[in-house]
Amino acid sequence: MASCGSKISDPSRCTKAVEQSSKKVFLQLHFQARMDETVPPLTTKEAKNFEDRFQELVVGDSKRVITKSTKSEQYSGWKNLVQNGYMAMRPVVPESLTKEVNKLNQSGAASWTAAYDSSFVKVSVAKGKSKLGFIMSKEEEEQMKNHTLSMVQEDMKQFTEEELSKAAFSEEFDVRENWPECKPVTTHVRYQTCNNCWSHSTALITESRLCIQTHGKFNGPQAWLSQSFIAACRTDGHDYCLGGSGLLGFRTVSRWGVPTGGPDYRGNMQAGVQTCYPQVQPHDTQVRCPGACSPYTRYPRPLSQDLFYVQYEPRPLHPVGSQVPYMVQKALMTEGPILLGMRIYQDFYAYQSGIYKPVRKSWNLYMGGHAVTGMGFGPGYILAINSWSESWGIRGAFHVAPDAIDFGYFLPGRPLGAMGGNPYPMPLPNWR
């Protein structure tokens, strides 16, 4: 990569030199990636957008590199910039990837279909990763394994021989259909704007279980709980948009409670809907745990009177073990939705229908961990709700193979009632 030196007398000349160098480097990296089969074939438009994103990134970050004090540091900086930039600016869903999935589906080698959207052309891998946010450390995974072993020994005593005689996930069950009075709540689908999927799932699980536990009293168009409050008031003290574990949301709700909050960051979702703390705008920075309802909502009830104190007893289950599916199945059927932690690959973004399981190809890049909401099951699959809007998948939902839930299952436990014995504050009547 060309260097302009540490003192730039003509910035425009330096920018032009970096642009020319970045173009050459891109072609070299792309040629090597195609030879190694770490990148699938791209259309002309995909390749052009990819190159433009790469060049914009390199030029934008070049000033940070060229001001390093030594040539050795500059070289190391350039190397990291172009290599990381190439990986980050790749298209998240190339058309060839969707064709490969559908080809495998037709041959019987894949159990799901993919859809290509022309808008994917401008979406990079880096942007795609901002739709994730599930984190689990090695230490947490080991603790989860040990906890699961002790739980299995105790919980399996509750199952009858008849229950264990049937294979888990062999019949269909849908939380939304099993509690029809709660369908206005359990069918909620949110739109995630940064790496806090765990809070979106927690909000859907909590509002759904509140409806189930109150026999449909927590219901109606106002019955949304605030995902933004959960993410802003997280008990680990980290940033609103950072990833979190499968238990973080449940611990946050149990400690601080959660107010009502519509999912639309522009305000409340539709005319007449009023909630306390709706989803914050995606460009908001330094979001802090609020001490009052959002001022622009004109919500008539103070935050302190709008909090739902749900006391969870969360239980993590490691996915390995023949008895675990029975425990997951029973939790869904008797309590309501649960949180699922899974590894996400590029092909997931193109999911259209069928039972998802990642395609094992060298260019199907691992993207990161993701939290979704388990809402039921069927023969060979778990029904889950994503937080990428209703335009994705099956109106925001998807079917996933149990062995693709590779981080684990997180069972909230039954809500044990309001703190201090007070009744839950019900959503306000719809304003018209």
Short mmCIF file of C-alpha atoms in Angstrom, two decimals:
data_model
loop_
_atom_site.label_atom_id
_atom_site.label_comp_id
_atom_site.label_asym_id
_atom_site.label_seq_id
_atom_site.Cartn_x
_atom_site.Cartn_y
_atom_site.Cartn_z
CA MET A 1 0.00 0.00 0.00
CA ALA A 2 1.33 3.41 -0.96
CA SER A 3 2.34 5.67 1.92
CA CYS A 4 2.02 9.46 1.88
CA GLY A 5 4.45 9.94 4.73
CA SER A 6 3.73 11.32 8.16
CA LYS A 7 3.55 14.95 7.00
CA ILE A 8 1.07 15.64 4.23
CA SER A 9 1.52 18.84 2.23
CA ASP A 10 -1.24 18.01 -0.26
CA PRO A 11 -4.05 15.92 1.29
CA SER A 12 -5.94 15.55 -2.01
CA ARG A 13 -2.85 14.04 -3.63
CA CYS A 14 -2.50 11.58 -0.78
CA THR A 15 -6.18 10.60 -1.04
CA LYS A 16 -5.78 9.91 -4.75
CA ALA A 17 -2.68 7.79 -4.12
CA VAL A 18 -4.51 5.77 -1.44
CA GLU A 19 -7.50 5.30 -3.78
CA GLN A 20 -5.27 3.93 -6.53
CA SER A 21 -3.41 1.65 -4.13
CA SER A 22 -6.62 0.41 -2.50
CA LYS A 23 -8.01 -0.57 -5.90
CA LYS A 24 -4.93 -2.68 -6.67
CA VAL A 25 -4.94 -4.25 -3.21
CA PHE A 26 -8.65 -5.08 -3.50
CA LEU A 27 -8.10 -6.90 -6.79
CA GLN A 28 -5.22 -8.88 -5.28
CA LEU A 29 -7.16 -9.83 -2.16
CA HIS A 30 -10.27 -10.72 -4.14
CA PHE A 31 -8.34 -12.88 -6.59
CA GLN A 32 -6.73 -14.80 -3.73
CA ALA A 33 -10.06 -15.19 -1.90
CA ARG A 34 -11.70 -16.63 -5.01
CA MET A 35 -8.78 -19.03 -5.48
CA ASP A 36 -9.11 -20.15 -1.85
CA GLU A 37 -12.92 -20.37 -2.21
CA THR A 38 -13.45 -18.19 0.85
CA VAL A 39 -15.67 -15.85 -1.18
CA PRO A 40 -18.44 -17.09 -3.50
CA PRO A 41 -18.80 -15.79 -7.08
CA LEU A 42 -20.19 -12.24 -7.12
CA THR A 43 -22.31 -10.45 -9.70
CA THR A 44 -20.82 -7.39 -11.38
CA LYS A 45 -22.98 -5.13 -9.24
CA GLU A 46 -22.07 -6.97 -6.02
CA ALA A 47 -18.36 -6.80 -6.82
CA LYS A 48 -18.57 -3.07 -7.66
CA ASN A 49 -20.40 -2.23 -4.43
CA PHE A 50 -17.94 -4.39 -2.49
CA GLU A 51 -14.96 -2.58 -4.02
CA ASP A 52 -16.54 0.83 -3.39
CA ARG A 53 -17.16 0.03 0.27
CA PHE A 54 -13.62 -1.30 0.67
CA GLN A 55 -12.10 1.79 -0.95
CA GLU A 56 -14.22 4.17 1.12
CA LEU A 57 -13.16 2.40 4.31
CA VAL A 58 -9.45 2.37 3.44
CA VAL A 59 -9.40 6.03 2.37
CA GLY A 60 -11.38 7.05 5.45
CA ASP A 61 -9.06 5.23 7.87
CA SER A 62 -5.81 6.03 6.02
CA LYS A 63 -5.11 9.19 8.02
CA ARG A 64 -5.04 7.16 11.22
CA VAL A 65 -2.45 4.83 9.68
CA ILE A 66 -0.15 7.33 7.95
CA THR A 67 0.31 9.41 11.10
CA LYS A 68 1.97 6.50 12.92
CA SER A 69 5.52 7.38 13.93
CA THR A 70 7.54 4.60 12.24
CA LYS A 71 7.40 2.89 8.85
CA SER A 72 7.11 -0.46 10.61
CA GLU A 73 3.98 0.72 12.45
CA GLN A 74 2.59 2.19 9.23
CA TYR A 75 3.12 -1.09 7.37
CA SER A 76 1.47 -3.09 10.15
CA GLY A 77 -1.41 -0.60 10.22
CA TRP A 78 -1.95 -0.82 6.44
CA LYS A 79 -1.87 -4.61 6.54
CA ASN A 80 -4.49 -4.84 9.29
CA LEU A 81 -6.64 -2.19 7.64
CA VAL A 82 -6.86 -3.83 4.22
CA GLN A 83 -7.21 -7.41 5.49
CA ASN A 84 -9.89 -6.58 8.07
CA GLY A 85 -11.54 -4.15 5.67
CA TYR A 86 -11.82 -6.79 2.96
CA MET A 87 -13.57 -9.21 5.32
CA ALA A 88 -15.85 -6.54 6.81
CA MET A 89 -17.01 -5.03 3.51
CA ARG A 90 -17.96 -8.33 1.82
CA PRO A 91 -21.62 -8.56 0.74
CA VAL A 92 -23.56 -10.32 3.46
CA VAL A 93 -25.75 -12.33 1.07
CA PRO A 94 -24.36 -12.79 -2.46
CA GLU A 95 -26.84 -14.03 -5.05
CA SER A 96 -24.69 -17.12 -5.65
CA LEU A 97 -25.12 -18.10 -1.99
CA THR A 98 -28.92 -18.18 -2.28
CA LYS A 99 -28.68 -20.15 -5.52
CA GLU A 100 -26.41 -22.70 -3.85
CA VAL A 101 -28.81 -23.15 -0.92
CA ASN A 102 -31.78 -23.64 -3.25
CA LYS A 103 -29.78 -26.06 -5.38
CA LEU A 104 -28.97 -28.11 -2.28
CA ASN A 105 -32.63 -27.97 -1.26
CA GLN A 106 -33.75 -29.35 -4.62
CA SER A 107 -31.27 -32.22 -4.34
CA GLY A 108 -32.40 -33.01 -0.79
CA ALA A 109 -29.11 -31.92 0.78
CA ALA A 110 -30.70 -28.89 2.49
CA SER A 111 -34.06 -28.60 4.23
CA TRP A 112 -34.76 -24.92 3.60
CA THR A 113 -34.97 -22.30 0.86
CA ALA A 114 -33.26 -18.93 0.50
CA ALA A 115 -34.46 -15.69 -1.07
CA TYR A 116 -32.29 -13.06 -2.73
CA ASP A 117 -33.18 -9.42 -2.19
CA SER A 118 -31.52 -6.81 -4.41
CA SER A 119 -31.09 -4.61 -1.32
CA PHE A 120 -28.48 -7.10 -0.08
CA VAL A 121 -26.10 -5.72 -2.73
CA LYS A 122 -25.37 -2.72 -0.52
CA VAL A 123 -25.29 -4.58 2.81
CA SER A 124 -21.83 -5.48 4.10
CA VAL A 125 -20.83 -8.25 6.49
CA ALA A 126 -20.03 -5.57 9.08
CA LYS A 127 -23.55 -4.16 8.84
CA GLY A 128 -25.01 -7.67 8.96
CA LYS A 129 -23.16 -8.35 12.22
CA SER A 130 -24.91 -5.35 13.81
CA LYS A 131 -28.11 -7.43 13.71
CA LEU A 132 -26.68 -9.96 16.19
CA GLY A 133 -25.44 -9.65 19.79
CA PHE A 134 -25.52 -12.91 21.75
CA ILE A 135 -22.35 -13.44 23.83
CA MET A 136 -21.24 -16.41 25.88
CA SER A 137 -17.78 -16.84 27.41
CA LYS A 138 -16.01 -20.20 27.75
CA GLU A 139 -16.42 -19.95 31.52
CA GLU A 140 -20.18 -19.37 31.17
CA GLU A 141 -20.44 -22.34 28.81
CA GLU A 142 -18.70 -24.63 31.32
CA GLN A 143 -20.96 -23.41 34.12
CA MET A 144 -23.94 -24.03 31.85
CA LYS A 145 -22.85 -27.63 31.19
CA ASN A 146 -22.49 -28.36 34.90
CA HIS A 147 -25.79 -26.67 35.71
CA THR A 148 -27.57 -28.66 32.99
CA LEU A 149 -26.30 -31.97 34.37
CA SER A 150 -27.69 -31.21 37.83
CA MET A 151 -30.97 -29.89 36.40
CA VAL A 152 -31.52 -32.92 34.19
CA GLN A 153 -31.20 -35.33 37.12
CA GLU A 154 -33.85 -33.42 39.07
CA ASP A 155 -36.22 -32.31 36.30
CA MET A 156 -36.45 -35.65 34.51
CA LYS A 157 -38.13 -37.13 37.60
CA GLN A 158 -41.19 -35.03 36.73
CA PHE A 159 -41.74 -36.76 33.38
CA THR A 160 -44.03 -39.76 33.01
CA GLU A 161 -43.06 -42.87 31.05
CA GLU A 162 -45.67 -41.94 28.46
CA GLU A 163 -44.09 -38.51 27.93
CA LEU A 164 -40.64 -40.04 27.50
CA SER A 165 -41.90 -42.74 25.13
CA LYS A 166 -42.44 -40.13 22.41
CA ALA A 167 -39.54 -38.44 20.65
CA ALA A 168 -39.15 -34.77 21.58
CA PHE A 169 -40.31 -32.24 18.97
CA SER A 170 -42.30 -34.95 17.17
CA GLU A 171 -45.64 -33.12 17.27
CA GLU A 172 -46.60 -29.54 16.49
CA PHE A 173 -47.02 -26.94 19.22
CA ASP A 174 -47.32 -23.17 18.83
CA VAL A 175 -47.52 -20.85 21.85
CA ARG A 176 -49.50 -18.37 19.76
CA GLU A 177 -52.22 -20.93 19.02
CA ASN A 178 -52.20 -22.62 22.43
CA TRP A 179 -53.11 -19.38 24.20
CA PRO A 180 -55.34 -17.72 21.55
CA GLU A 181 -56.46 -14.96 23.93
CA CYS A 182 -52.82 -13.74 23.95
CA LYS A 183 -52.32 -13.77 20.18
CA PRO A 184 -52.27 -9.94 19.96
CA VAL A 185 -49.15 -10.09 22.17
CA THR A 186 -47.39 -13.34 21.22
CA THR A 187 -47.40 -12.36 17.53
CA HIS A 188 -45.26 -9.26 18.16
CA VAL A 189 -42.22 -8.90 15.87
CA ARG A 190 -39.62 -6.22 16.59
CA TYR A 191 -36.98 -4.45 14.46
CA GLN A 192 -33.47 -4.56 15.87
CA THR A 193 -31.14 -1.62 15.11
CA CYS A 194 -27.93 -2.65 16.93
CA ASN A 195 -26.23 -5.54 18.78
CA ASN A 196 -28.84 -6.05 21.51
CA CYS A 197 -30.89 -8.97 20.20
CA TRP A 198 -30.99 -10.43 23.73
CA SER A 199 -33.14 -7.48 24.93
CA HIS A 200 -35.60 -7.83 22.03
CA SER A 201 -36.10 -11.49 22.84
CA THR A 202 -36.46 -10.77 26.57
CA ALA A 203 -39.13 -8.15 25.90
CA LEU A 204 -41.20 -10.50 23.71
CA ILE A 205 -40.84 -13.38 26.18
CA THR A 206 -41.84 -11.20 29.15
CA GLU A 207 -44.90 -9.57 27.57
CA SER A 208 -46.06 -12.95 26.22
CA ARG A 209 -45.68 -14.68 29.58
CA LEU A 210 -47.40 -11.79 31.36
CA CYS A 211 -50.40 -12.27 29.10
CA ILE A 212 -50.38 -16.02 29.71
CA GLN A 213 -49.96 -15.65 33.50
CA THR A 214 -52.75 -13.02 33.74
CA HIS A 215 -55.09 -15.14 31.60
CA GLY A 216 -55.21 -12.54 28.86
CA LYS A 217 -55.54 -9.40 31.03
CA PHE A 218 -52.18 -8.06 29.87
CA ASN A 219 -53.31 -7.58 26.30
CA GLY A 220 -54.30 -5.21 23.52
CA PRO A 221 -52.41 -2.77 21.27
CA GLN A 222 -50.68 -1.11 24.26
CA ALA A 223 -49.28 -4.40 25.58
CA TRP A 224 -45.67 -3.89 24.48
CA LEU A 225 -42.84 -3.94 27.01
CA SER A 226 -39.81 -1.72 26.52
CA GLN A 227 -36.87 -3.43 24.85
CA SER A 228 -34.95 -0.15 25.10
CA PHE A 229 -35.42 0.02 28.88
CA ILE A 230 -34.10 -3.53 29.25
CA ALA A 231 -31.02 -2.74 27.12
CA ALA A 232 -30.39 0.65 28.78
CA CYS A 233 -30.76 -0.67 32.35
CA ARG A 234 -28.81 -3.91 31.87
CA THR A 235 -27.40 -5.18 35.14
CA ASP A 236 -23.85 -5.61 33.82
CA GLY A 237 -23.56 -1.82 33.28
CA HIS A 238 -22.39 -2.09 29.67
CA ASP A 239 -23.43 0.02 26.69
CA TYR A 240 -26.99 -0.09 25.33
CA CYS A 241 -25.88 -1.51 21.98
CA LEU A 242 -23.44 -4.15 23.21
CA GLY A 243 -24.15 -7.87 23.08
CA GLY A 244 -25.27 -9.82 26.11
CA SER A 245 -25.83 -13.32 27.47
CA GLY A 246 -29.01 -15.36 27.47
CA LEU A 247 -29.70 -14.61 31.14
CA LEU A 248 -28.88 -10.88 31.16
CA GLY A 249 -32.34 -9.69 30.12
CA PHE A 250 -34.15 -11.84 32.69
CA ARG A 251 -31.85 -10.63 35.46
CA THR A 252 -32.41 -7.02 34.40
CA VAL A 253 -36.21 -7.35 34.40
CA SER A 254 -36.14 -9.13 37.78
CA ARG A 255 -34.02 -6.37 39.33
CA TRP A 256 -35.40 -3.16 37.81
CA GLY A 257 -38.75 -4.15 36.33
CA VAL A 258 -39.73 -3.04 32.83
CA PRO A 259 -42.23 -0.40 31.64
CA THR A 260 -44.39 -0.41 28.53
CA GLY A 261 -42.56 0.52 25.33
CA GLY A 262 -43.58 0.37 21.68
CA PRO A 263 -41.12 -1.13 19.19
CA ASP A 264 -41.08 1.71 16.66
CA TYR A 265 -38.12 4.05 17.24
CA ARG A 266 -40.06 6.91 15.59
CA GLY A 267 -42.46 6.84 18.53
CA ASN A 268 -45.49 4.72 19.21
CA MET A 269 -46.56 2.31 16.51
CA GLN A 270 -50.00 3.48 15.47
CA ALA A 271 -52.56 6.17 16.18
CA GLY A 272 -53.83 5.91 19.73
CA VAL A 273 -51.05 3.65 21.05
CA GLN A 274 -49.35 5.12 24.11
CA THR A 275 -46.41 3.55 25.94
CA CYS A 276 -43.94 4.85 28.49
CA TYR A 277 -40.50 4.24 26.95
CA PRO A 278 -40.63 3.31 23.23
CA GLN A 279 -37.63 2.02 21.28
CA VAL A 280 -34.92 4.68 21.08
CA GLN A 281 -33.79 6.07 17.74
CA PRO A 282 -31.01 4.02 16.09
CA HIS A 283 -28.61 6.98 15.95
CA ASP A 284 -28.97 7.81 19.66
CA THR A 285 -25.67 7.45 21.50
CA GLN A 286 -24.85 7.07 25.18
CA VAL A 287 -28.32 5.81 26.07
CA ARG A 288 -28.70 5.77 29.85
CA CYS A 289 -31.16 3.95 32.09
CA PRO A 290 -34.14 6.35 32.19
CA GLY A 291 -35.65 7.79 35.34
CA ALA A 292 -38.85 8.84 33.58
CA CYS A 293 -40.96 7.99 30.55
CA SER A 294 -39.81 9.43 27.21
CA PRO A 295 -40.89 13.10 27.11
CA TYR A 296 -42.16 13.02 23.52
CA THR A 297 -44.70 10.27 24.23
CA ARG A 298 -46.89 12.40 26.55
CA TYR A 299 -47.58 9.24 28.50
CA PRO A 300 -49.97 10.02 31.39
CA ARG A 301 -48.57 7.52 33.91
CA PRO A 302 -45.16 8.07 35.59
CA LEU A 303 -42.45 5.46 35.07
CA SER A 304 -42.59 4.33 38.71
CA GLN A 305 -46.26 3.35 38.27
CA ASP A 306 -45.70 1.69 34.89
CA LEU A 307 -43.04 -0.83 35.90
CA PHE A 308 -43.80 -4.55 35.67
CA TYR A 309 -41.71 -6.38 38.27
CA VAL A 310 -41.48 -9.93 36.96
CA GLN A 311 -39.40 -12.14 39.23
CA TYR A 312 -37.76 -14.73 37.00
CA GLU A 313 -35.82 -17.83 38.02
CA PRO A 314 -33.83 -18.32 34.80
CA ARG A 315 -32.28 -21.68 33.97
CA PRO A 316 -29.71 -22.18 31.19
CA LEU A 317 -29.66 -25.51 29.38
CA HIS A 318 -26.69 -26.71 27.35
CA PRO A 319 -27.93 -28.17 24.02
CA VAL A 320 -25.97 -31.44 24.34
CA GLY A 321 -27.92 -34.23 25.98
CA SER A 322 -30.80 -36.49 24.98
CA GLN A 323 -33.03 -35.30 27.84
CA VAL A 324 -32.68 -31.57 27.20
CA PRO A 325 -35.26 -31.45 24.35
CA TYR A 326 -37.92 -32.88 26.70
CA MET A 327 -37.24 -30.11 29.22
CA VAL A 328 -37.39 -27.45 26.50
CA GLN A 329 -40.60 -28.91 25.12
CA LYS A 330 -42.28 -28.95 28.54
CA ALA A 331 -41.24 -25.36 29.30
CA LEU A 332 -42.79 -24.14 26.05
CA MET A 333 -46.01 -26.08 26.61
CA THR A 334 -46.56 -25.14 30.25
CA GLU A 335 -44.93 -21.71 30.64
CA GLY A 336 -44.62 -19.98 27.26
CA PRO A 337 -41.77 -18.69 25.06
CA ILE A 338 -38.07 -19.11 25.87
CA LEU A 339 -34.78 -17.63 24.65
CA LEU A 340 -32.55 -19.50 22.19
CA GLY A 341 -28.86 -18.84 21.58
CA MET A 342 -27.46 -19.85 18.19
CA ARG A 343 -24.46 -19.33 15.92
CA ILE A 344 -25.32 -17.36 12.79
CA TYR A 345 -23.76 -17.81 9.35
CA GLN A 346 -24.18 -15.68 6.24
CA ASP A 347 -26.85 -17.91 4.71
CA PHE A 348 -29.23 -17.24 7.64
CA TYR A 349 -29.83 -13.69 6.38
CA ALA A 350 -31.42 -15.14 3.22
CA TYR A 351 -33.76 -17.59 5.00
CA GLN A 352 -37.16 -17.86 3.33
CA SER A 353 -38.82 -21.13 4.41
CA GLY A 354 -38.16 -24.67 5.62
CA ILE A 355 -36.05 -25.96 8.52
CA TYR A 356 -32.88 -23.87 8.79
CA LYS A 357 -29.51 -25.48 9.27
CA PRO A 358 -26.34 -23.68 8.10
CA VAL A 359 -24.85 -24.83 4.79
CA ARG A 360 -21.34 -26.14 5.35
CA LYS A 361 -19.34 -24.24 2.75
CA SER A 362 -15.97 -22.53 3.16
CA TRP A 363 -17.44 -19.21 2.02
CA ASN A 364 -20.46 -19.36 4.37
CA LEU A 365 -18.86 -17.05 6.91
CA TYR A 366 -19.57 -17.34 10.64
CA MET A 367 -21.08 -14.01 11.70
CA GLY A 368 -21.58 -14.28 15.46
CA GLY A 369 -24.02 -15.26 18.18
CA HIS A 370 -27.70 -14.35 18.06
CA ALA A 371 -30.61 -14.53 20.51
CA VAL A 372 -34.07 -15.37 19.19
CA THR A 373 -37.36 -16.34 20.82
CA GLY A 374 -38.50 -19.97 20.93
CA MET A 375 -42.27 -19.96 20.32
CA GLY A 376 -43.04 -23.63 19.66
CA PHE A 377 -41.88 -26.75 17.86
CA GLY A 378 -42.80 -29.36 15.27
CA PRO A 379 -41.40 -32.53 13.68
CA GLY A 380 -37.65 -31.93 13.51
CA TYR A 381 -37.73 -28.21 14.22
CA ILE A 382 -38.17 -25.43 16.75
CA LEU A 383 -40.38 -22.46 15.87
CA ALA A 384 -38.55 -19.20 16.56
CA ILE A 385 -39.20 -15.47 16.22
CA ASN A 386 -36.42 -13.20 14.96
CA SER A 387 -36.06 -9.44 15.62
CA TRP A 388 -35.44 -8.33 12.03
CA SER A 389 -39.01 -7.18 11.20
CA GLU A 390 -41.86 -9.04 9.51
CA SER A 391 -40.25 -8.62 6.08
CA TRP A 392 -37.66 -11.29 6.99
CA GLY A 393 -38.34 -15.05 6.90
CA ILE A 394 -41.92 -16.21 7.49
CA ARG A 395 -43.30 -12.83 8.61
CA GLY A 396 -40.42 -12.56 11.08
CA ALA A 397 -40.47 -16.23 12.14
CA PHE A 398 -38.46 -19.29 11.09
CA HIS A 399 -38.10 -23.02 11.71
CA VAL A 400 -34.69 -24.16 12.92
CA ALA A 401 -33.21 -27.64 13.41
CA PRO A 402 -32.56 -28.36 17.12
CA ASP A 403 -28.89 -29.11 16.44
CA ALA A 404 -28.50 -25.55 15.07
CA ILE A 405 -29.31 -24.20 18.55
CA ASP A 406 -25.67 -24.62 19.44
CA PHE A 407 -25.27 -22.13 22.31
CA GLY A 408 -28.24 -23.32 24.30
CA TYR A 409 -31.72 -22.77 25.68
CA PHE A 410 -32.55 -20.22 28.36
CA LEU A 411 -35.72 -20.94 30.32
CA PRO A 412 -36.98 -17.89 32.25
CA GLY A 413 -38.98 -19.82 34.82
CA ARG A 414 -42.51 -18.81 35.70
CA PRO A 415 -43.10 -15.11 36.55
CA LEU A 416 -43.70 -15.23 40.30
CA GLY A 417 -45.83 -12.11 40.65
CA ALA A 418 -45.28 -8.45 41.31
CA MET A 419 -42.66 -7.23 43.77
CA GLY A 420 -44.19 -6.48 47.14
CA GLY A 421 -47.40 -8.31 46.26
CA ASN A 422 -48.79 -5.41 44.19
CA PRO A 423 -50.80 -6.29 41.06
CA TYR A 424 -49.21 -5.71 37.68
CA PRO A 425 -50.08 -2.32 36.19
CA MET A 426 -52.19 -3.17 33.15
CA PRO A 427 -51.63 -1.36 29.84
CA LEU A 428 -53.66 1.83 29.53
CA PRO A 429 -56.82 1.83 27.39
CA ASN A 430 -56.17 2.62 23.73
CA TRP A 431 -56.40 6.35 23.07
CA ARG A 432 -58.45 7.33 20.03
#
